[in-house]
mmCIF file of C-alpha atoms in Angstrom:
data_model
loop_
_atom_site.group_PDB
_atom_site.id
_atom_site.type_symbol
_atom_site.label_atom_id
_atom_site.label_comp_id
_atom_site.label_asym_id
_atom_site.label_seq_id
_atom_site.Cartn_x
_atom_site.Cartn_y
_atom_site.Cartn_z
ATOM 1 C CA MET A 30 193.796 158.771 56.325
ATOM 2 C CA LEU A 31 194.166 161.901 58.512
ATOM 3 C CA GLU A 32 196.498 161.803 61.443
ATOM 4 C CA SER A 33 193.710 162.563 63.874
ATOM 5 C CA GLN A 34 191.712 159.497 62.627
ATOM 6 C CA LEU A 35 194.821 157.341 63.104
ATOM 7 C CA TRP A 36 195.073 158.473 66.659
ATOM 8 C CA GLN A 37 191.392 157.765 67.259
ATOM 9 C CA GLY A 38 191.740 154.378 65.784
ATOM 10 C CA MET A 39 194.877 153.489 67.740
ATOM 11 C CA ARG A 40 193.214 154.434 70.998
ATOM 12 C CA GLN A 41 190.413 152.102 70.107
ATOM 13 C CA ARG A 42 193.097 149.334 69.811
ATOM 14 C CA ASP A 43 193.055 149.235 65.946
ATOM 15 C CA ARG A 44 196.357 147.713 64.967
ATOM 16 C CA ARG A 45 196.209 149.166 61.445
ATOM 17 C CA SER A 46 196.178 152.630 62.857
ATOM 18 C CA LEU A 47 199.087 151.803 65.128
ATOM 19 C CA ALA A 48 200.992 150.379 62.218
ATOM 20 C CA ARG A 49 200.467 153.533 60.145
ATOM 21 C CA LEU A 50 201.489 155.824 63.033
ATOM 22 C CA ILE A 51 204.643 153.821 63.524
ATOM 23 C CA THR A 52 205.403 154.078 59.752
ATOM 24 C CA ARG A 53 204.884 157.835 59.970
ATOM 25 C CA ALA A 54 207.070 158.126 63.118
ATOM 26 C CA SER A 55 209.889 155.988 61.564
ATOM 27 C CA ARG A 56 209.949 158.624 58.778
ATOM 28 C CA GLY A 57 210.147 161.509 61.161
ATOM 29 C CA LEU A 58 206.506 162.595 60.759
ATOM 30 C CA GLY A 59 204.271 163.398 63.733
ATOM 31 C CA ILE A 60 207.176 163.221 66.265
ATOM 32 C CA GLU A 61 206.268 166.381 68.016
ATOM 33 C CA THR A 62 202.762 165.160 68.554
ATOM 34 C CA ILE A 63 204.041 161.943 70.097
ATOM 35 C CA ARG A 64 206.459 163.714 72.433
ATOM 36 C CA ARG A 65 203.812 166.089 73.699
ATOM 37 C CA LEU A 66 201.933 163.059 75.029
ATOM 38 C CA GLY A 67 204.072 163.261 78.160
ATOM 39 C CA PRO A 68 204.654 160.118 80.331
ATOM 40 C CA PRO A 69 202.414 157.144 79.697
ATOM 41 C CA GLU A 70 199.645 156.437 82.251
ATOM 42 C CA LYS A 71 200.935 152.821 82.410
ATOM 43 C CA PRO A 72 204.591 152.724 81.350
ATOM 44 C CA ALA A 73 205.711 149.593 79.613
ATOM 45 C CA ARG A 74 208.807 147.733 80.660
ATOM 46 C CA VAL A 75 211.303 147.999 77.773
ATOM 47 C CA PHE A 76 213.956 145.402 77.139
ATOM 48 C CA ALA A 77 216.783 145.806 74.599
ATOM 49 C CA ILE A 78 218.292 142.609 73.156
ATOM 50 C CA THR A 79 221.619 143.312 71.623
ATOM 51 C CA GLY A 80 224.644 141.445 70.439
ATOM 52 C CA SER A 81 226.701 140.634 67.322
ATOM 53 C CA GLY A 82 225.205 139.269 64.169
ATOM 54 C CA GLY A 83 224.359 135.550 64.286
ATOM 55 C CA VAL A 84 224.249 135.340 68.032
ATOM 56 C CA GLY A 85 220.572 134.307 67.938
ATOM 57 C CA LYS A 86 218.726 137.429 69.161
ATOM 58 C CA SER A 87 215.566 136.865 67.084
ATOM 59 C CA THR A 88 215.382 133.145 67.938
ATOM 60 C CA LEU A 89 215.727 133.943 71.678
ATOM 61 C CA ILE A 90 213.036 136.624 71.460
ATOM 62 C CA GLY A 91 210.770 133.988 69.915
ATOM 63 C CA LYS A 92 211.234 131.846 72.948
ATOM 64 C CA LEU A 93 210.668 134.728 75.424
ATOM 65 C CA ILE A 94 207.339 135.808 73.935
ATOM 66 C CA PRO A 95 205.425 132.703 75.210
ATOM 67 C CA GLN A 96 207.059 133.155 78.573
ATOM 68 C CA PHE A 97 205.583 136.700 78.898
ATOM 69 C CA ARG A 98 202.265 135.629 77.488
ATOM 70 C CA GLU A 99 201.984 132.885 80.121
ATOM 71 C CA ARG A 100 202.455 135.586 82.770
ATOM 72 C CA GLY A 101 199.568 137.595 81.221
ATOM 73 C CA ARG A 102 201.784 140.267 79.567
ATOM 74 C CA THR A 103 201.049 141.772 76.213
ATOM 75 C CA VAL A 104 204.263 142.091 74.148
ATOM 76 C CA ALA A 105 205.400 144.284 71.295
ATOM 77 C CA VAL A 106 208.609 143.475 69.489
ATOM 78 C CA LEU A 107 210.372 146.231 67.689
ATOM 79 C CA ALA A 108 212.969 144.430 65.408
ATOM 80 C CA CYS A 109 215.532 146.729 63.943
ATOM 81 C CA ASP A 110 216.432 145.020 60.654
ATOM 82 C CA PRO A 111 219.099 146.234 58.155
ATOM 83 C CA GLU A 112 217.748 148.661 55.668
ATOM 84 C CA SER A 113 217.101 147.224 52.201
ATOM 85 C CA PRO A 114 219.343 148.940 49.595
ATOM 86 C CA LEU A 115 216.453 148.625 47.071
ATOM 87 C CA THR A 116 213.427 149.763 48.919
ATOM 88 C CA GLY A 117 214.814 151.619 51.998
ATOM 89 C CA GLY A 118 212.595 149.479 54.208
ATOM 90 C CA ALA A 119 213.450 146.641 56.580
ATOM 91 C CA LEU A 120 214.659 143.336 55.249
ATOM 92 C CA LEU A 121 212.236 141.527 57.633
ATOM 93 C CA GLY A 122 214.618 138.711 58.387
ATOM 94 C CA ASP A 123 214.151 138.935 62.195
ATOM 95 C CA ARG A 124 210.350 138.503 62.060
ATOM 96 C CA PHE A 125 210.589 135.105 60.351
ATOM 97 C CA ARG A 126 213.338 133.781 62.716
ATOM 98 C CA MET A 127 211.279 134.368 65.786
ATOM 99 C CA GLY A 128 208.819 131.656 64.979
ATOM 100 C CA ALA A 129 206.734 132.416 68.076
ATOM 101 C CA PRO A 130 203.007 131.748 67.967
ATOM 102 C CA LEU A 131 201.115 135.021 67.559
ATOM 103 C CA ASP A 132 197.860 136.038 69.251
ATOM 104 C CA ASP A 133 196.137 139.313 70.020
ATOM 105 C CA GLY A 134 198.561 139.945 72.760
ATOM 106 C CA VAL A 135 201.633 139.982 70.547
ATOM 107 C CA TYR A 136 202.719 142.645 67.982
ATOM 108 C CA ILE A 137 205.932 142.348 65.886
ATOM 109 C CA ARG A 138 207.139 145.177 63.775
ATOM 110 C CA SER A 139 210.318 145.416 61.767
ATOM 111 C CA LEU A 140 212.046 148.854 61.675
ATOM 112 C CA ALA A 141 214.643 149.717 59.008
ATOM 113 C CA ALA A 142 218.034 150.650 60.569
ATOM 114 C CA CYS A 143 220.598 152.376 58.357
ATOM 115 C CA SER A 144 224.242 151.391 58.518
ATOM 116 C CA GLY A 145 226.160 153.555 60.978
ATOM 117 C CA ARG A 146 223.136 154.442 63.136
ATOM 118 C CA GLN A 147 224.216 152.571 66.314
ATOM 119 C CA ALA A 148 222.374 149.438 65.415
ATOM 120 C CA ILE A 149 218.922 150.942 65.980
ATOM 121 C CA ALA A 150 216.207 152.536 63.861
ATOM 122 C CA ASP A 151 215.715 156.259 63.747
ATOM 123 C CA HIS A 152 213.003 157.759 66.052
ATOM 124 C CA LEU A 153 212.938 154.571 68.080
ATOM 125 C CA ASP A 154 211.788 156.561 71.215
ATOM 126 C CA ALA A 155 208.694 157.711 69.408
ATOM 127 C CA VAL A 156 207.888 154.237 68.197
ATOM 128 C CA ILE A 157 208.192 152.843 71.738
ATOM 129 C CA ARG A 158 205.969 155.639 73.014
ATOM 130 C CA LEU A 159 203.298 154.666 70.492
ATOM 131 C CA CYS A 160 203.397 151.028 71.619
ATOM 132 C CA GLU A 161 203.038 152.243 75.302
ATOM 133 C CA GLU A 162 200.045 154.390 74.270
ATOM 134 C CA PHE A 163 198.540 151.412 72.619
ATOM 135 C CA GLY A 164 198.820 149.546 75.904
ATOM 136 C CA PHE A 165 201.508 146.910 75.549
ATOM 137 C CA ASP A 166 202.966 145.801 78.890
ATOM 138 C CA ARG A 167 206.354 144.601 77.611
ATOM 139 C CA ILE A 168 208.293 146.072 74.696
ATOM 140 C CA ILE A 169 211.324 144.206 73.333
ATOM 141 C CA VAL A 170 213.723 146.128 71.120
ATOM 142 C CA GLU A 171 216.069 143.939 69.038
ATOM 143 C CA THR A 172 219.045 145.791 67.619
ATOM 144 C CA VAL A 173 220.824 144.978 64.355
ATOM 145 C CA GLY A 174 223.974 143.034 64.857
ATOM 146 C CA ALA A 175 225.870 145.348 67.253
ATOM 147 C CA GLY A 176 229.572 146.148 67.557
ATOM 148 C CA GLN A 177 231.537 147.274 70.543
ATOM 149 C CA GLY A 178 230.649 151.001 70.164
ATOM 150 C CA ASP A 179 226.902 150.489 69.486
ATOM 151 C CA THR A 180 225.598 151.574 72.839
ATOM 152 C CA ALA A 181 222.877 154.077 72.068
ATOM 153 C CA VAL A 182 220.059 151.685 72.717
ATOM 154 C CA ARG A 183 220.603 152.210 76.553
ATOM 155 C CA ALA A 184 218.824 155.525 76.194
ATOM 156 C CA TRP A 185 215.602 153.760 75.301
ATOM 157 C CA ALA A 186 215.543 150.637 77.338
ATOM 158 C CA ASP A 187 214.897 149.870 81.084
ATOM 159 C CA LEU A 188 217.119 146.803 80.822
ATOM 160 C CA VAL A 189 219.748 145.983 78.198
ATOM 161 C CA VAL A 190 220.497 142.323 77.530
ATOM 162 C CA LEU A 191 223.777 141.467 75.818
ATOM 163 C CA LEU A 192 224.028 138.133 74.021
ATOM 164 C CA LEU A 193 227.263 136.339 73.559
ATOM 165 C CA GLN A 194 227.983 132.864 72.336
ATOM 166 C CA PRO A 195 230.756 130.244 72.668
ATOM 167 C CA GLU A 196 233.683 130.334 70.286
ATOM 168 C CA THR A 197 233.512 134.111 69.601
ATOM 169 C CA GLY A 198 237.223 134.599 69.655
ATOM 170 C CA ASP A 199 239.640 136.821 71.645
ATOM 171 C CA GLU A 200 238.631 136.797 75.308
ATOM 172 C CA LEU A 201 240.296 140.185 75.691
ATOM 173 C CA GLN A 202 237.363 141.597 73.604
ATOM 174 C CA TRP A 203 235.158 141.319 76.766
ATOM 175 C CA GLU A 204 237.376 143.812 78.609
ATOM 176 C CA LYS A 205 237.330 146.531 75.967
ATOM 177 C CA ALA A 206 233.772 146.136 74.519
ATOM 178 C CA GLY A 207 231.924 149.280 75.154
ATOM 179 C CA VAL A 208 228.600 147.532 74.735
ATOM 180 C CA LEU A 209 229.467 145.190 77.613
ATOM 181 C CA GLU A 210 229.604 148.229 79.942
ATOM 182 C CA ILE A 211 225.961 149.075 79.346
ATOM 183 C CA ALA A 212 224.605 145.551 79.828
ATOM 184 C CA ASP A 213 222.288 144.938 82.793
ATOM 185 C CA LEU A 214 222.108 141.205 82.066
ATOM 186 C CA MET A 215 224.600 139.010 80.136
ATOM 187 C CA VAL A 216 223.402 135.994 78.336
ATOM 188 C CA ILE A 217 225.676 133.300 77.025
ATOM 189 C CA HIS A 218 223.368 132.079 74.293
ATOM 190 C CA LYS A 219 223.649 128.688 72.451
ATOM 191 C CA ALA A 220 224.789 127.307 75.755
ATOM 192 C CA ASP A 221 224.355 123.706 74.487
ATOM 193 C CA LEU A 222 227.649 124.367 72.436
ATOM 194 C CA PRO A 223 231.044 123.428 73.719
ATOM 195 C CA GLY A 224 232.817 126.253 75.556
ATOM 196 C CA ALA A 225 229.732 127.989 76.969
ATOM 197 C CA ASP A 226 230.918 127.628 80.596
ATOM 198 C CA ARG A 227 234.440 128.944 79.697
ATOM 199 C CA VAL A 228 232.877 132.034 78.062
ATOM 200 C CA ALA A 229 230.631 132.685 81.091
ATOM 201 C CA GLN A 230 233.604 132.544 83.305
ATOM 202 C CA GLN A 231 235.553 134.985 81.047
ATOM 203 C CA VAL A 232 232.676 137.411 81.179
ATOM 204 C CA ARG A 233 232.395 137.172 84.950
ATOM 205 C CA SER A 234 236.119 137.764 85.327
ATOM 206 C CA ALA A 235 236.004 140.823 82.904
ATOM 207 C CA LEU A 236 233.121 142.256 84.858
ATOM 208 C CA GLU A 237 234.951 141.862 88.195
ATOM 209 C CA VAL A 238 238.020 143.602 86.680
ATOM 210 C CA ALA A 239 235.834 146.428 85.488
ATOM 211 C CA GLY A 240 234.652 146.964 89.042
ATOM 212 C CA GLY A 241 231.112 148.076 88.175
ATOM 213 C CA PRO A 242 227.757 146.850 89.483
ATOM 214 C CA VAL A 243 227.097 143.143 89.716
ATOM 215 C CA VAL A 244 225.621 142.017 86.428
ATOM 216 C CA PRO A 245 223.942 138.533 86.255
ATOM 217 C CA VAL A 246 225.414 136.077 83.690
ATOM 218 C CA LEU A 247 223.016 133.400 82.498
ATOM 219 C CA LEU A 248 223.585 130.341 80.309
ATOM 220 C CA VAL A 249 220.681 130.035 77.868
ATOM 221 C CA SER A 250 219.912 127.733 74.896
ATOM 222 C CA SER A 251 216.976 128.376 72.617
ATOM 223 C CA ARG A 252 217.445 124.999 71.018
ATOM 224 C CA THR A 253 217.129 122.978 74.294
ATOM 225 C CA GLY A 254 215.090 125.546 76.380
ATOM 226 C CA GLN A 255 217.848 125.793 78.998
ATOM 227 C CA GLY A 256 217.545 128.986 80.953
ATOM 228 C CA ILE A 257 214.677 130.419 79.119
ATOM 229 C CA PRO A 258 212.210 130.633 82.157
ATOM 230 C CA GLU A 259 215.087 131.947 84.357
ATOM 231 C CA LEU A 260 215.762 134.667 81.819
ATOM 232 C CA ALA A 261 212.151 135.715 81.613
ATOM 233 C CA THR A 262 211.936 135.884 85.404
ATOM 234 C CA ALA A 263 215.146 137.968 85.543
ATOM 235 C CA LEU A 264 213.655 140.431 82.968
ATOM 236 C CA GLU A 265 210.553 140.752 85.019
ATOM 237 C CA THR A 266 212.250 141.264 88.398
ATOM 238 C CA LEU A 267 215.571 142.946 87.855
ATOM 239 C CA PRO A 268 215.493 146.634 88.785
ATOM 240 C CA SER A 269 216.219 149.074 85.939
ATOM 241 C CA ARG A 270 219.862 150.300 85.753
ATOM 242 C CA SER A 271 219.671 152.043 82.384
ATOM 243 C CA ARG A 272 218.494 155.558 81.667
ATOM 244 C CA ARG A 273 215.269 155.392 79.707
ATOM 245 C CA GLY A 274 213.516 158.723 79.773
ATOM 246 C CA ASP A 275 216.694 160.649 80.413
ATOM 247 C CA ASP A 276 216.141 163.699 78.261
ATOM 248 C CA ARG A 277 219.894 164.411 77.931
ATOM 249 C CA SER A 278 220.592 160.897 76.707
ATOM 250 C CA ALA A 279 217.717 161.074 74.258
ATOM 251 C CA PHE A 280 218.894 164.393 72.961
ATOM 252 C CA LEU A 281 222.504 163.170 72.494
ATOM 253 C CA VAL A 282 221.292 160.171 70.507
ATOM 254 C CA ASP A 283 218.985 162.259 68.313
ATOM 255 C CA ALA A 284 221.786 164.726 67.742
ATOM 256 C CA GLN A 285 224.237 161.978 66.802
ATOM 257 C CA GLN A 286 221.847 160.400 64.337
ATOM 258 C CA MET A 287 221.108 163.783 62.861
ATOM 259 C CA LEU A 288 224.800 164.581 62.416
ATOM 260 C CA ILE A 289 225.428 161.185 60.743
ATOM 261 C CA HIS A 290 222.506 161.713 58.421
ATOM 262 C CA ARG A 291 223.738 165.158 57.414
ATOM 263 C CA LEU A 292 227.340 164.012 56.828
ATOM 264 C CA GLN A 293 226.085 161.314 54.481
ATOM 265 C CA HIS A 294 224.491 163.985 52.259
ATOM 266 C CA PRO A 295 226.074 164.338 48.894
ATOM 267 C CA ALA A 296 226.833 168.064 49.554
ATOM 268 C CA ALA A 297 228.939 167.182 52.584
ATOM 269 C CA THR A 298 231.828 165.756 50.412
ATOM 270 C CA GLU A 299 232.046 168.938 48.414
ATOM 271 C CA LEU A 300 231.875 171.299 51.356
ATOM 272 C CA LEU A 301 234.491 169.255 53.233
ATOM 273 C CA ALA A 302 236.881 169.498 50.212
ATOM 274 C CA LYS A 303 236.371 173.277 50.047
ATOM 275 C CA TRP A 304 237.063 173.688 53.775
ATOM 276 C CA ARG A 305 240.254 171.578 53.549
ATOM 277 C CA SER A 306 241.511 173.552 50.594
ATOM 278 C CA GLY A 307 240.900 176.882 52.469
ATOM 279 C CA ARG A 308 238.224 178.222 50.112
ATOM 280 C CA ILE A 309 235.681 178.381 53.000
ATOM 281 C CA ASP A 310 236.087 178.500 56.774
ATOM 282 C CA ILE A 311 234.500 175.982 59.129
ATOM 283 C CA GLN A 312 231.595 178.170 60.022
ATOM 284 C CA GLU A 313 230.719 178.779 56.448
ATOM 285 C CA ALA A 314 230.937 174.978 55.704
ATOM 286 C CA LEU A 315 228.698 174.097 58.691
ATOM 287 C CA ARG A 316 226.223 176.828 57.648
ATOM 288 C CA ARG A 317 225.929 175.634 54.114
ATOM 289 C CA LEU A 318 225.716 171.995 55.177
ATOM 290 C CA LEU A 319 222.776 172.827 57.321
ATOM 291 C CA GLU A 320 221.117 174.750 54.549
ATOM 292 C CA GLU A 321 221.630 172.009 52.025
ATOM 293 C CA THR A 322 220.401 169.132 54.147
ATOM 294 C CA SER A 323 217.448 171.108 55.475
ATOM 295 C CA VAL A 324 216.257 171.888 51.957
ATOM 296 C CA SER A 325 216.655 168.234 50.870
ATOM 297 C CA ALA A 326 214.630 167.021 53.854
ATOM 298 C CA GLN A 327 211.596 169.133 52.925
#
């Protein structure tokens, strides 16, 4: 189907057209067309849900969806799943763990996220923009299990929610975790487990030591329902503190992802060896790396 037909279908609220445009965008196709759209007529509110693997991001999102639907919001979930080593696509684990009842106001899409890409899928900004153009009110981005340095998602979200859970180990981790510094809202998930109150206090103490803006810390349990309505209300009412739409942030994230991709190219190892041995200088190594990776991308 021609790209123009897909755009026409999407503007008529055809989900198959949206799905195909998202597939194209996730592969780097049609990106310039999307970016030329300019600001959306009705911007969506974009939430990023991040945290380490196993903290319950998908389950929590499944509980949040009905909360937003009860408030009359349409919801798109962009779940960044680990990339399959066999197909190159998403493993689709998140979609099944959400378990939320689906209706015409809910759209869930898994996006493949490569290892080393800051826990998010490539071209995430373009996919978010497509969902806004379709007309979704709320967009939830779920990262792959994120580590301390996986902070790039802040460039694409109005609010960043960091999930922690009891019995996660060294309390000093809170003070040095870079991802903690970008959080607009802290959630101690699985709050029905022992130690939740202690973890919440550790986080509050770490935030006080950091001396930054006041960040709410909520105790939430998807199993019992504790704190779910309060979390949804906070997401609806908290002012944005992140930098979605900051062109410089977007550029830096794109540049970083492009550099990682190029350095993973088979030619990079050989060129690096030649530079280290003195057979070529750094300018020649970079020039040839750009040439090699540009040719392979065509």
